Coordinates of C-alpha atoms (C1' of nucleotides) in Angstrom, one line a residue:
Chain A
M1 CA -30.6 -27.8 40.2
H2 CA -31.5 -27.8 36.6
S3 CA -32.5 -24.3 35.6
M4 CA -33.3 -23.0 39.1
S5 CA -30.4 -22.6 41.3
S6 CA -30.5 -19.6 43.6
T7 CA -32.1 -19.9 46.9
Q8 CA -34.6 -17.2 45.9
G9 CA -35.7 -19.5 43.0
R10 CA -34.6 -17.1 40.3
P11 CA -33.9 -18.7 37.0
R12 CA -30.2 -19.3 36.4
R13 CA -28.6 -16.7 34.1
I14 CA -25.1 -17.6 33.1
A15 CA -22.9 -15.4 30.9
H16 CA -20.0 -16.4 28.7
L17 CA -17.7 -13.6 27.7
D18 CA -15.2 -13.9 25.0
M19 CA -12.8 -11.1 24.1
D20 CA -12.8 -10.2 20.4
A21 CA -9.6 -11.3 18.6
F22 CA -7.9 -10.7 21.9
F23 CA -4.2 -11.1 21.1
A24 CA -4.5 -9.1 17.9
S25 CA -6.6 -6.4 19.6
V26 CA -4.0 -6.0 22.3
E27 CA -1.4 -5.4 19.6
L28 CA -3.6 -2.9 17.8
L29 CA -3.7 -0.8 21.0
R30 CA 0.0 -0.3 20.6
Y31 CA 0.0 -0.1 16.8
P32 CA -3.3 1.7 16.0
Q33 CA -2.0 2.5 12.5
L34 CA -2.7 -1.2 11.7
K35 CA -6.4 -1.0 12.3
G36 CA -8.5 -2.5 9.5
L37 CA -5.5 -4.3 8.0
P38 CA -5.0 -8.1 7.9
V39 CA -2.8 -8.9 10.8
V40 CA -2.0 -12.2 12.3
I41 CA -0.4 -12.9 15.7
G42 CA 1.7 -15.9 16.4
G43 CA 4.7 -18.0 15.7
G44 CA 7.5 -15.6 16.0
R45 CA 10.5 -16.0 18.2
R46 CA 11.8 -12.5 17.4
R47 CA 10.8 -9.4 19.2
I48 CA 9.3 -7.3 16.4
D49 CA 9.0 -4.1 18.4
D50 CA 12.7 -4.3 19.4
L51 CA 13.5 -4.6 15.7
L52 CA 11.2 -1.6 14.8
R53 CA 12.6 0.5 17.7
E54 CA 16.1 -0.2 16.5
R55 CA 15.3 0.8 12.9
H56 CA 13.3 3.9 13.9
A57 CA 15.1 5.2 17.0
G58 CA 13.1 8.0 18.6
L59 CA 9.9 7.4 16.6
P60 CA 6.9 6.3 18.7
L61 CA 5.7 2.8 17.8
S62 CA 2.3 4.2 16.8
E63 CA 3.9 6.3 14.1
I64 CA 5.9 3.7 12.2
S65 CA 4.4 3.1 8.8
P66 CA 2.5 -0.2 8.3
A67 CA 4.8 -0.8 5.3
E68 CA 7.7 -1.3 7.8
F69 CA 6.1 -4.4 9.4
P70 CA 7.1 -7.9 8.5
L71 CA 4.8 -9.7 6.0
L72 CA 3.4 -13.2 6.4
K73 CA 4.8 -14.2 3.0
D74 CA 8.3 -13.7 4.4
Y75 CA 7.7 -15.8 7.5
V76 CA 9.8 -18.9 8.0
G77 CA 9.0 -21.2 10.8
R78 CA 6.8 -23.9 12.4
G79 CA 4.4 -21.7 14.3
V80 CA 0.6 -21.5 14.2
I81 CA -1.6 -18.5 14.2
T82 CA -2.9 -17.5 17.7
T83 CA -5.3 -14.8 16.5
A84 CA -6.1 -13.2 13.2
T85 CA -7.8 -9.8 12.9
Y86 CA -11.3 -9.8 11.3
A87 CA -9.7 -8.3 8.1
A88 CA -7.4 -11.3 7.9
R89 CA -10.2 -13.7 8.6
T90 CA -11.9 -12.7 5.3
F91 CA -9.0 -14.4 3.5
G92 CA -9.8 -17.7 5.3
V93 CA -7.0 -17.3 7.8
G94 CA -7.8 -18.4 11.3
S95 CA -6.4 -19.4 14.7
A96 CA -4.6 -22.7 15.0
M97 CA -3.7 -22.6 11.3
G98 CA -0.1 -23.2 10.4
M99 CA 1.7 -20.0 9.4
M100 CA 2.9 -21.5 6.2
K101 CA -0.6 -22.3 5.1
A102 CA -1.8 -18.9 6.2
A103 CA 0.9 -17.2 4.1
R104 CA -0.4 -18.9 1.0
L105 CA -4.0 -17.6 1.7
C106 CA -3.0 -14.1 2.7
P107 CA 0.7 -13.3 1.9
Q108 CA 0.2 -9.6 2.4
A109 CA -0.9 -10.0 6.0
L110 CA 1.3 -8.4 8.7
V111 CA 2.8 -10.7 11.4
L112 CA 3.4 -9.9 15.0
P113 CA 4.7 -12.2 17.7
V114 CA 2.7 -12.9 20.8
D115 CA 3.6 -10.5 23.7
F116 CA 2.5 -12.7 26.6
D117 CA 3.3 -10.2 29.3
E118 CA 1.1 -7.6 27.6
V119 CA -1.6 -10.1 27.0
R120 CA -1.6 -11.2 30.6
R121 CA -1.8 -7.5 31.8
Y122 CA -4.9 -6.9 29.7
S123 CA -6.3 -10.3 30.8
R124 CA -6.0 -9.3 34.4
A125 CA -7.4 -5.8 33.7
F126 CA -10.6 -7.1 32.0
K127 CA -11.2 -9.8 34.5
D128 CA -10.8 -7.3 37.4
T129 CA -13.3 -5.0 35.7
I130 CA -15.8 -7.9 35.5
R131 CA -15.3 -8.9 39.1
E132 CA -16.1 -5.4 40.4
I133 CA -19.5 -5.7 38.7
A134 CA -20.3 -9.4 39.1
P135 CA -18.2 -11.4 41.6
L136 CA -18.8 -14.9 40.5
V137 CA -16.3 -15.3 37.6
E138 CA -14.8 -18.5 36.3
D139 CA -11.5 -18.2 34.4
R140 CA -11.4 -20.1 31.1
G141 CA -8.1 -19.1 29.9
V142 CA -6.6 -15.8 29.0
D143 CA -9.5 -14.3 27.0
E144 CA -12.7 -16.0 28.2
V145 CA -14.8 -16.2 31.4
Y146 CA -18.1 -17.5 32.6
I147 CA -20.1 -15.1 34.9
D148 CA -23.0 -16.1 37.1
F149 CA -25.6 -13.3 36.7
T150 CA -28.3 -15.1 38.7
D151 CA -28.0 -13.2 42.0
V152 CA -26.3 -10.1 40.8
P153 CA -28.5 -7.1 41.5
G154 CA -30.0 -6.2 38.1
G155 CA -28.6 -9.5 36.6
Q156 CA -32.1 -10.6 35.5
R157 CA -33.2 -7.4 33.8
E158 CA -34.0 -8.0 30.2
G159 CA -32.6 -11.5 30.6
G160 CA -29.2 -10.2 31.5
R161 CA -28.8 -7.7 28.6
V162 CA -28.5 -4.7 30.9
L163 CA -25.7 -6.2 33.0
A164 CA -24.0 -7.6 29.9
R165 CA -24.1 -4.1 28.4
L166 CA -22.6 -2.6 31.5
I167 CA -19.8 -5.1 31.6
Q168 CA -19.0 -4.5 27.9
K169 CA -18.9 -0.7 28.4
S170 CA -16.8 -0.9 31.5
I171 CA -14.2 -3.2 29.8
F172 CA -14.0 -0.9 26.9
Q173 CA -13.5 2.1 29.1
N174 CA -10.8 0.4 31.1
T175 CA -8.9 -1.3 28.3
G176 CA -10.1 -0.1 24.9
L177 CA -11.0 -3.7 24.1
T178 CA -14.3 -5.1 22.9
C179 CA -15.9 -8.5 23.8
S180 CA -18.9 -10.6 23.0
I181 CA -21.3 -11.9 25.6
G182 CA -23.9 -14.7 25.5
V183 CA -26.4 -15.0 28.4
A184 CA -28.3 -18.3 28.8
P185 CA -29.7 -20.7 31.4
N186 CA -26.3 -22.5 31.7
K187 CA -22.7 -22.5 30.6
L188 CA -23.1 -24.8 27.7
I189 CA -25.7 -22.6 25.9
A190 CA -24.0 -19.4 27.0
K191 CA -20.8 -20.5 25.4
M192 CA -22.6 -21.0 22.1
A193 CA -24.6 -17.8 22.5
S194 CA -21.4 -15.6 22.8
E195 CA -20.6 -16.6 19.2
F196 CA -23.9 -15.5 17.8
D197 CA -23.2 -11.8 17.5
K198 CA -19.4 -11.3 17.2
P199 CA -17.6 -8.9 17.5
N200 CA -18.9 -6.6 20.2
G201 CA -22.3 -8.3 20.5
I202 CA -24.7 -9.5 23.1
S203 CA -26.9 -12.6 22.7
L204 CA -29.6 -13.8 25.0
V205 CA -30.9 -17.4 24.8
Y206 CA -33.7 -18.8 26.9
E207 CA -34.6 -22.4 27.6
Q208 CA -37.5 -22.3 25.1
D209 CA -35.1 -21.2 22.4
V210 CA -33.1 -24.4 22.3
Q211 CA -35.1 -25.9 19.4
T212 CA -35.0 -22.8 17.2
R213 CA -31.5 -21.5 17.9
I214 CA -29.4 -24.4 19.1
W215 CA -30.7 -27.4 17.2
P216 CA -29.9 -26.1 13.7
L217 CA -26.2 -25.6 14.6
A218 CA -23.5 -28.0 13.5
V219 CA -22.6 -30.7 16.1
R220 CA -19.1 -29.2 16.4
K221 CA -20.5 -26.0 18.0
I222 CA -21.0 -27.9 21.3
N223 CA -18.1 -27.3 23.6
G224 CA -16.8 -30.8 24.1
I225 CA -17.4 -32.2 20.6
G226 CA -14.0 -32.0 18.8
P227 CA -12.8 -33.3 15.5
K228 CA -13.0 -37.0 16.5
A229 CA -16.5 -37.0 17.8
E230 CA -17.6 -34.8 14.9
A231 CA -16.3 -37.3 12.4
K232 CA -18.0 -40.2 14.2
L233 CA -21.3 -38.3 14.4
H234 CA -21.1 -37.5 10.7
A235 CA -20.4 -41.1 9.8
L236 CA -23.6 -42.0 11.7
G237 CA -25.5 -39.3 9.7
L238 CA -25.8 -36.8 12.5
L239 CA -24.9 -33.3 11.3
T240 CA -26.8 -30.9 13.6
I241 CA -27.3 -30.7 17.3
G242 CA -31.0 -31.4 16.5
D243 CA -30.0 -34.6 14.9
I244 CA -28.3 -35.7 18.1
A245 CA -31.4 -34.6 20.2
A246 CA -33.6 -36.7 17.9
R247 CA -31.8 -39.9 18.9
E248 CA -32.6 -42.0 21.9
R249 CA -30.3 -41.7 24.8
D250 CA -29.7 -45.5 24.7
W251 CA -28.7 -45.3 21.1
L252 CA -26.1 -42.6 21.8
V253 CA -24.8 -44.7 24.8
E254 CA -24.5 -47.7 22.5
H255 CA -22.4 -45.8 20.0
F256 CA -20.4 -43.5 22.3
G257 CA -20.2 -45.2 25.6
R258 CA -22.1 -44.7 28.9
S259 CA -20.6 -41.5 29.9
Y260 CA -20.0 -39.6 26.7
G261 CA -23.3 -40.9 25.1
A262 CA -25.4 -39.7 28.0
W263 CA -23.5 -36.4 28.0
L264 CA -24.2 -36.0 24.3
H265 CA -27.9 -36.5 24.8
D266 CA -28.0 -33.9 27.7
A267 CA -25.9 -31.4 25.7
A268 CA -28.1 -31.7 22.6
W269 CA -31.2 -30.9 24.8
G270 CA -29.4 -27.9 26.3
R271 CA -29.1 -29.5 29.7
D272 CA -26.1 -28.5 31.8
D273 CA -25.9 -28.2 35.6
R274 CA -22.2 -27.3 36.0
P275 CA -21.7 -24.4 38.4
V276 CA -19.6 -21.4 37.8
V277 CA -16.3 -22.3 39.6
T278 CA -14.5 -19.2 40.9
E279 CA -11.4 -21.0 42.3
S280 CA -9.3 -24.0 41.4
E281 CA -5.9 -25.5 42.1
P282 CA -3.5 -26.4 39.3
V283 CA -3.2 -30.1 38.5
S284 CA 0.1 -29.9 36.6
M285 CA 2.7 -27.6 35.2
S286 CA 4.7 -28.1 32.1
R287 CA 7.0 -26.7 29.5
E288 CA 7.5 -27.9 26.0
T289 CA 9.2 -26.8 22.9
T290 CA 9.0 -27.6 19.2
F291 CA 12.5 -27.5 17.6
E292 CA 13.3 -25.4 14.6
R293 CA 14.3 -28.6 12.9
D294 CA 13.8 -32.2 13.9
L295 CA 16.5 -33.6 16.2
H296 CA 17.9 -37.0 16.7
A297 CA 18.7 -38.2 20.3
A298 CA 22.1 -39.5 19.5
R299 CA 23.2 -37.3 16.6
D300 CA 22.0 -34.1 18.3
R301 CA 22.8 -35.1 21.8
T302 CA 24.4 -31.9 23.0
E303 CA 21.7 -29.6 21.6
L304 CA 18.9 -31.8 22.9
G305 CA 20.6 -32.1 26.3
A306 CA 20.8 -28.3 26.7
I307 CA 17.1 -27.9 25.7
F308 CA 16.1 -30.7 28.1
T309 CA 17.9 -29.1 31.0
D310 CA 16.4 -25.7 30.1
L311 CA 12.9 -27.1 30.1
C312 CA 13.5 -28.7 33.6
E313 CA 14.8 -25.4 34.9
R314 CA 11.8 -23.5 33.6
V315 CA 9.3 -25.9 35.1
A316 CA 11.2 -25.7 38.4
A317 CA 11.2 -21.9 38.3
D318 CA 7.4 -21.9 37.5
L319 CA 6.7 -24.2 40.5
Q320 CA 8.8 -22.2 42.8
R321 CA 7.5 -18.8 41.7
K322 CA 3.9 -20.1 42.2
G323 CA 4.7 -21.9 45.4
Y324 CA 4.0 -25.5 44.4
V325 CA 5.8 -28.8 44.6
G326 CA 5.0 -31.9 42.6
K327 CA 5.3 -35.7 42.9
T328 CA 5.0 -37.0 39.4
I329 CA 7.6 -36.1 36.9
G330 CA 7.2 -36.8 33.2
I331 CA 8.3 -36.2 29.7
K332 CA 6.5 -35.8 26.5
L333 CA 7.9 -36.1 23.0
R334 CA 6.6 -35.8 19.5
Y335 CA 8.2 -37.7 16.8
D336 CA 8.8 -36.4 13.3
D337 CA 5.7 -38.3 12.2
F338 CA 3.6 -36.5 14.8
R339 CA 3.1 -39.5 17.1
I340 CA 3.3 -38.6 20.8
A341 CA 4.9 -40.6 23.6
T342 CA 4.7 -39.8 27.3
R343 CA 6.5 -41.4 30.3
D344 CA 6.2 -40.4 33.9
Q345 CA 7.4 -41.5 37.3
T346 CA 5.9 -40.8 40.7
L347 CA 8.4 -40.0 43.5
E348 CA 8.3 -40.8 47.2
H349 CA 8.4 -37.1 48.1
F350 CA 7.4 -33.7 46.6
T351 CA 9.9 -31.6 44.8
A352 CA 10.4 -28.4 42.8
D353 CA 14.1 -28.8 42.4
A354 CA 15.5 -28.5 38.8
K355 CA 18.2 -31.1 39.4
T356 CA 15.8 -33.6 40.7
L357 CA 13.4 -32.9 37.7
R358 CA 16.3 -33.3 35.3
R359 CA 17.4 -36.6 36.9
V360 CA 14.0 -38.2 37.0
A361 CA 12.9 -36.9 33.6
G362 CA 16.2 -38.2 32.2
Q363 CA 15.2 -41.7 33.5
C364 CA 11.9 -41.3 31.8
L365 CA 13.6 -40.5 28.5
K366 CA 15.5 -43.7 28.7
R367 CA 12.2 -45.6 28.5
V368 CA 11.0 -44.4 25.1
D369 CA 12.1 -45.2 21.6
L370 CA 14.7 -42.7 20.6
S371 CA 15.6 -44.1 17.2
R372 CA 13.2 -41.7 15.4
K373 CA 13.8 -38.0 15.0
L374 CA 12.1 -35.8 17.5
R375 CA 10.0 -32.7 16.8
L376 CA 9.1 -31.7 20.3
L377 CA 10.3 -32.3 23.8
G378 CA 8.3 -31.4 27.0
V379 CA 8.7 -31.8 30.8
R380 CA 5.8 -32.0 33.1
V381 CA 5.2 -32.1 36.8
G382 CA 1.9 -33.4 38.2
K383 CA 0.4 -34.4 41.6
L384 CA 0.9 -30.9 42.8
A385 CA 0.6 -29.6 46.3
K386 CA 1.2 -26.1 47.8
V387 CA 4.7 -26.0 49.1
D388 CA 3.4 -25.1 52.6
S389 CA 0.5 -27.6 52.6
P390 CA 0.6 -30.5 55.2
E391 CA 1.0 -33.2 52.6
A392 CA 4.0 -31.5 51.1
Q393 CA 5.8 -31.7 54.4
G394 CA 7.1 -35.2 53.9
V395 CA 10.6 -36.6 54.0
P396 CA 12.9 -33.9 52.5
P397 CA 14.8 -35.1 49.5
H398 CA 18.3 -35.0 51.1
V399 CA 17.3 -37.4 53.9
A400 CA 18.1 -41.0 52.8
E401 CA 15.2 -43.4 52.7
P402 CA 15.9 -46.5 54.8
A403 CA 17.5 -49.1 52.5
P404 CA 15.7 -52.4 52.2
T405 CA 17.4 -55.1 54.3
N406 CA 17.7 -58.7 53.3
L407 CA 14.9 -59.5 55.6
D408 CA 12.6 -57.2 53.7
L409 CA 13.1 -59.3 50.6
F410 CA 11.8 -62.5 52.2
Chain B
dT1 C1' 8.0 -25.9 4.4
dC2 C1' 1.4 -28.2 7.0
dT3 C1' 0.3 -28.8 12.0
dG4 C1' 2.4 -24.1 19.1
dG5 C1' 2.2 -24.3 24.0
dG6 C1' -0.2 -24.8 28.3
dG7 C1' -3.7 -27.1 30.3
dT8 C1' -7.9 -30.6 32.0
dC9 C1' -10.3 -34.8 32.2
dC10 C1' -11.3 -39.6 30.9
dT11 C1' -10.2 -44.5 30.0
dA12 C1' -8.2 -48.8 30.8
dG13 C1' -5.0 -52.2 32.4
dG14 C1' -2.1 -53.9 36.1
dA15 C1' -0.3 -53.8 40.9
dC16 C1' -1.5 -54.1 45.3
dC17 C1' -4.4 -54.3 49.4
dC18 C1' -8.3 -55.9 52.3
Chain C
dT1 C1' -11.2 -77.2 39.1
dC2 C1' -11.9 -72.8 38.8
dT3 C1' -10.5 -69.1 40.4
dG4 C1' -14.6 -63.2 44.9
dG5 C1' -15.0 -58.4 44.7
dG6 C1' -14.1 -53.8 45.9
dG7 C1' -11.0 -49.9 46.3
dT8 C1' -6.8 -47.0 45.2
dC9 C1' -2.7 -45.8 42.9
dC10 C1' 0.2 -45.7 38.9
dT11 C1' 1.1 -45.3 34.0
dA12 C1' 0.1 -44.4 28.9
dG13 C1' -2.6 -42.6 25.7
dG14 C1' -6.1 -39.7 23.8
dA15 C1' -9.8 -36.2 23.2
dC16 C1' -10.6 -31.7 23.9
dC17 C1' -10.1 -26.7 25.1
dC18 C1' -8.1 -21.9 24.8

DNA sequence: TCTGGGGTCCTAGGACCC
DNA sequence: TCTGGGGTCCTAGGACCC
């Protein structure tokens, strides 16, 4: 199943669709007066629109002057940027950048906090729109999907351009939002292709284009090569994807291990068999929070305890709302020097109970070094099962397990 | 005053079992 | 006198992604 997958023997055509500056674009629908201005989304713990509504009672949000919005230079906090508008990006501001650094680059940018409810609403809307046109859709987070065009009627016309255009148009009609789409023989190339013509673009890549369009790209453009692998590749003198492709598979395996080395070789040659997966079960659920200032386990005991309990209650609520129970309970913390420590413990039975989470997570916390100040605390539940699944029907938590007798010990 | 929050997958060692 | 081998589960850490 390399490039041919459908039973009819049609060449695989896989699309990757990426919403353009999604979080920011959603806000611009509500505040169209900010169009064209540098705006960044992220960081905030305050509800900006509540603030604006208070200050301008009776005035529609869309009529409040841009001058009334908070500026990046006045921002104080530890957040990072989730999305920047294209106007803000011209100043070098981009997602995942610390707000403080961004403020230095573009102090006059406006800041809005993320409105997750609104973002999720639009996320659902654009994905529903796609599924009505092409049913095989794989979720890749809130603003991205893969779509299998292969067997969709018309999905092969002009290499997928016709269908991509239809999807773009329908999303815009239903939401007012634009997106960029790449269509290629597989997910790996489609993902790169969707970036070729942003925003609001369509890019088609064929198998025979790999040398001309993929090989010149920086290694980091491959989805799966992050900062660490990039640094190692650079140190070995490999800068472009073509540089990787020029190496023997065995050489890559020598330097990167059997699994990753072989994958690097395949990826550089544009080979990728992964199917578009339309459904998947969650593996874990977690909640974590970075404190406004670093906290010390002993000196800030009360504050930390309240946060810890709250995290457990929120994870429990998430599990219950979504109908899951879990078996492995763990904590994560980040020290002031940014090192991370995790501890977890697997239970005999499944649970979604906040008190149980709190008790077991508390035991985990006792197993880490708490002499350093902490920056972040998180609670995680793994080994999930649906609450009504057969495996989750074990011994209920309130039934005592048989205690070991002396005989068991010998 | 750098550096969020929610995830997935992989590796590697040790326990434990057959 | 040298110590099998495979499998699975648990735990901790780390890379990477959106």
